[in-house]
Short mmCIF file of C-alpha atoms in Angstrom, two decimals:
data_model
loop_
_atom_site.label_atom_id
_atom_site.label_comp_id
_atom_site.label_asym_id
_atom_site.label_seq_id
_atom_site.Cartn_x
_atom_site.Cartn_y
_atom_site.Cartn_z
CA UNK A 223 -14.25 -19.18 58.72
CA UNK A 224 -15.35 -22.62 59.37
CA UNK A 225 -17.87 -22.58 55.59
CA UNK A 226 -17.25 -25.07 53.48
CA UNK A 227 -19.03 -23.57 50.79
CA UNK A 228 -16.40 -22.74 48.82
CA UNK A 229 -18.72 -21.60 45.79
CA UNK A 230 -19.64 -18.95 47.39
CA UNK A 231 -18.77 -15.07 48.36
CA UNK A 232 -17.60 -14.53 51.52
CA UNK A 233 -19.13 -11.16 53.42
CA UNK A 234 -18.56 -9.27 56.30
CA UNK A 235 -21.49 -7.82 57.20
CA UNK A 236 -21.49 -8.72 61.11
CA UNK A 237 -20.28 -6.80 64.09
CA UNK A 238 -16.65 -5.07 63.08
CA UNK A 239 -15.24 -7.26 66.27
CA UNK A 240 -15.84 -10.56 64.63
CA UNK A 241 -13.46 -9.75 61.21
CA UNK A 242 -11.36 -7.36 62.72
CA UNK A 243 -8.39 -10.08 62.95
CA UNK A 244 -8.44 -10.17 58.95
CA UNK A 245 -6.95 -6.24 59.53
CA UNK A 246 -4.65 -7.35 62.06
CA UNK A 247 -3.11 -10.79 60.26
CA UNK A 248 -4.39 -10.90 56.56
CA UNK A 249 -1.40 -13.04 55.78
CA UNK A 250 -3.54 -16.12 58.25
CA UNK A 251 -6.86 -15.51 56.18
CA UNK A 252 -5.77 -15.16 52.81
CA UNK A 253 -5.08 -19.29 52.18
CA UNK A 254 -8.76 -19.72 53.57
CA UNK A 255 -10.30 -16.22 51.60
CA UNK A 256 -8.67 -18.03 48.18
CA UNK A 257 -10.53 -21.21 48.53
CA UNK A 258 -13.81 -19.25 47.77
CA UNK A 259 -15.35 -17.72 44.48
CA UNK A 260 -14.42 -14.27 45.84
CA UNK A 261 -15.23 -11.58 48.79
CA UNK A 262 -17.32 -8.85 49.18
CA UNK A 263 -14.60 -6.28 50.83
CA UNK A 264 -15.51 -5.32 54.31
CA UNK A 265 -17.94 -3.70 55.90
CA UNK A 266 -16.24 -1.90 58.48
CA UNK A 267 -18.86 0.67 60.38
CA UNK A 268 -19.15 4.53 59.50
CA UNK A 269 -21.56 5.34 62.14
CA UNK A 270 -22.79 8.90 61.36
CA UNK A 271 -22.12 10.20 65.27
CA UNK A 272 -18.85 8.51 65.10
CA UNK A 273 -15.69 11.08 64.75
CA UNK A 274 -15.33 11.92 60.77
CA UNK A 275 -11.37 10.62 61.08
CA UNK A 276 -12.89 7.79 62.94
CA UNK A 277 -15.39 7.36 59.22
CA UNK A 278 -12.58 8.03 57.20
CA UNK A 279 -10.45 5.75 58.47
CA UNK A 280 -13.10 2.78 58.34
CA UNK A 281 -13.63 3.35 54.33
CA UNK A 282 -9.42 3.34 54.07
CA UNK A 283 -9.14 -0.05 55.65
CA UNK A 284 -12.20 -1.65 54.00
CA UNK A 285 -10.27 -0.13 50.75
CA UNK A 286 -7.03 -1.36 51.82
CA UNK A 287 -8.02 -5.16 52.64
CA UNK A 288 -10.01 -4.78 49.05
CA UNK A 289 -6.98 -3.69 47.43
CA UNK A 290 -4.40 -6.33 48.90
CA UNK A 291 -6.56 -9.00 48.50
CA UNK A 292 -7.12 -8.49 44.68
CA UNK A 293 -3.26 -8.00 44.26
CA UNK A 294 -3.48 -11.38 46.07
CA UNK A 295 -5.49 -12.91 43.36
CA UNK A 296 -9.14 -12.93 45.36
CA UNK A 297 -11.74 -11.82 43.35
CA UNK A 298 -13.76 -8.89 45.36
CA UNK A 299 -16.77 -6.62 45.11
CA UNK A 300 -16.85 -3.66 46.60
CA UNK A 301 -19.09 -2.84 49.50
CA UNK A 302 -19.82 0.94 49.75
CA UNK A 303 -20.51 2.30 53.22
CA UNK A 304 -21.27 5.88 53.61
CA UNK A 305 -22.54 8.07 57.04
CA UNK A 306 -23.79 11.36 55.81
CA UNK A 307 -22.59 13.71 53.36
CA UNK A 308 -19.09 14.06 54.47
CA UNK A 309 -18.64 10.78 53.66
CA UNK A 310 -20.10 9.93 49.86
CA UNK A 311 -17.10 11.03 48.37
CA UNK A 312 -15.16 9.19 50.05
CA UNK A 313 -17.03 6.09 49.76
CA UNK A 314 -16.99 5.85 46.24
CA UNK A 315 -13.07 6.67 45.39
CA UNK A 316 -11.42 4.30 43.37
CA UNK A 317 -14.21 2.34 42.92
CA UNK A 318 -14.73 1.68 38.92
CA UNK A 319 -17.69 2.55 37.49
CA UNK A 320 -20.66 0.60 35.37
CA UNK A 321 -19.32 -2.68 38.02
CA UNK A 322 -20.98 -4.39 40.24
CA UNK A 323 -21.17 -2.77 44.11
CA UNK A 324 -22.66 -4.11 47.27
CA UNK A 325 -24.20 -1.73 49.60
CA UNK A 326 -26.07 -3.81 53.34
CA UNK A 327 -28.88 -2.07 54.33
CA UNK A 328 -29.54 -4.24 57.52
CA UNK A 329 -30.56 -1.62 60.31
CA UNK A 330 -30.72 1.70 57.97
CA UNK A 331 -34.73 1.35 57.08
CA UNK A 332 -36.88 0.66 60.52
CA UNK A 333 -36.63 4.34 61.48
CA UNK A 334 -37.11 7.09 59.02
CA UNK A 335 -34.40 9.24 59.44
CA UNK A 336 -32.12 6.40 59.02
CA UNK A 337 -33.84 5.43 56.02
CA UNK A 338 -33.44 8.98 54.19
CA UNK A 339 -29.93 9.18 55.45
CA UNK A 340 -29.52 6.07 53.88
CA UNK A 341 -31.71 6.60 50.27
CA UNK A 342 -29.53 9.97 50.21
CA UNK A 343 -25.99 8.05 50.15
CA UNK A 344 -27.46 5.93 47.83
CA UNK A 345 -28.64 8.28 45.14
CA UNK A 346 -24.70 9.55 45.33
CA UNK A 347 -23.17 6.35 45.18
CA UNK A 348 -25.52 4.95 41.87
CA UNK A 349 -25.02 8.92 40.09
CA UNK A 350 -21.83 8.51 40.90
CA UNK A 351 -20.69 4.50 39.80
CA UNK A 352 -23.54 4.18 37.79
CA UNK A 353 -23.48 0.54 39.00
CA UNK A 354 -24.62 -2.55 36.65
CA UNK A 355 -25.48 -4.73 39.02
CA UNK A 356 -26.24 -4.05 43.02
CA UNK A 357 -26.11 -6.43 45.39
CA UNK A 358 -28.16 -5.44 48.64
CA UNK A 359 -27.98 -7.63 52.29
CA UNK A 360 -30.54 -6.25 54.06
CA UNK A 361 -33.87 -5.45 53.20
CA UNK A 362 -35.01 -4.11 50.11
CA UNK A 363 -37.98 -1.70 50.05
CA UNK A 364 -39.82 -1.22 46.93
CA UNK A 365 -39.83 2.74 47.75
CA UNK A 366 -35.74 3.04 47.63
CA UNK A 367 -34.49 0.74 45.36
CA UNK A 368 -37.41 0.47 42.55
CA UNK A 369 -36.19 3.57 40.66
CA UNK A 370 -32.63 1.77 40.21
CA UNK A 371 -34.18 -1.36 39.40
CA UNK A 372 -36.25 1.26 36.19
CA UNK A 373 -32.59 2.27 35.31
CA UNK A 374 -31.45 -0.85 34.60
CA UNK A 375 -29.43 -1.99 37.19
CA UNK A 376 -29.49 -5.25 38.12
CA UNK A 377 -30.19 -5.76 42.20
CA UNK A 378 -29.82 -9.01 44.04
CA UNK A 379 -31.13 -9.25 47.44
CA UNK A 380 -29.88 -11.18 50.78
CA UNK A 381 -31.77 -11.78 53.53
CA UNK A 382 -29.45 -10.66 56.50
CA UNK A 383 -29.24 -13.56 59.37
CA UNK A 384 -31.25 -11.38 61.55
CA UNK A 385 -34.32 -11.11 58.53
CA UNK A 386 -33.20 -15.04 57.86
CA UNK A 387 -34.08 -15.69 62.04
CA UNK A 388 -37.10 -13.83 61.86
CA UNK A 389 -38.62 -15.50 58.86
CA UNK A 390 -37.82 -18.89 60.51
CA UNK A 391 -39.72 -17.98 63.50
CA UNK A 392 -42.78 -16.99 61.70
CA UNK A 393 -42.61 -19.77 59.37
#
């Protein structure tokens, strides 16, 4: 909130606590959102073990803010979250397709599991939006997203601050 970067998108992939005050007063945040090139909406958690209403209701309000901020006049790409299965069809409603999506993949690829959970959603979402362009924070393993990147579909990959921390410490 304090960025002066004002050519820039703003994202919300952090913990839900630190943005959870743009769902409870968007009215305070939309003068500062409108001062930048445009937001990715946000990324509100759908933990897998979390209740499915609980899921559900995360994709509405990341939806909703998306929604009210483009009737608002902010410019916005849409981050798709997803859990399991219950949840892919969900996660892609009213999203147009052939746009551009964001997806963050920070903490869905260390353990297996997580990452075929995650490749899974994935395959749904791109069959399903047939996405031109996807923009990825997190990393990016050759194995999951090199067969979107043979379709055609332009990726762009962010570092997330914890990959950003890491490489400064090796550096």
């Amino acid at each position: 909130m304090r960025s002066t970067e004002y050519d820039a998108w703003v994202h919300f992939y952090e913990d839900d606590a630190n943005f959870e005050r743009l769902w409870n007063k968007p009215h305070v945040y939309l003068p500062i959102l409108k001062k930048f090139k445009g937001v990715i909406s946000p990324d509100f958690s759908v933990y897998r073990d979390m209740p499915l209403v609980m899921q559900y209701w995360n994709i509405y309000r990341s939806r909703a803010i998306a929604h009210w901020l483009q009737e608002n006049g902010v410019a916005v790409i849409p981050n798709i979250r997803f859990g399991d299965e219950r949840t892919y069809k969900l996660s892609c409603a009213g999203i147009t397709k052939h746009g551009v999506i964001a997806v963050g993949s920070h903490g869905c690829m260390k353990l297996v599991i997580e990452r075929a959970y995650f490749q899974r959603g994935l395959n749904y979402v791109i069959e399903s939006l047939k996405p031109s362009a996807l923009i990825v924070y997190g990393a990016m393993p050759q194995e999951v997203f090199a067969p979107y990147q043979e379709m055609g579909i332009e990726i762009l990959q962010f570092d997330s601050e914890f990959m950003q921390s890491r490489k400064a410490v090796d550096a």
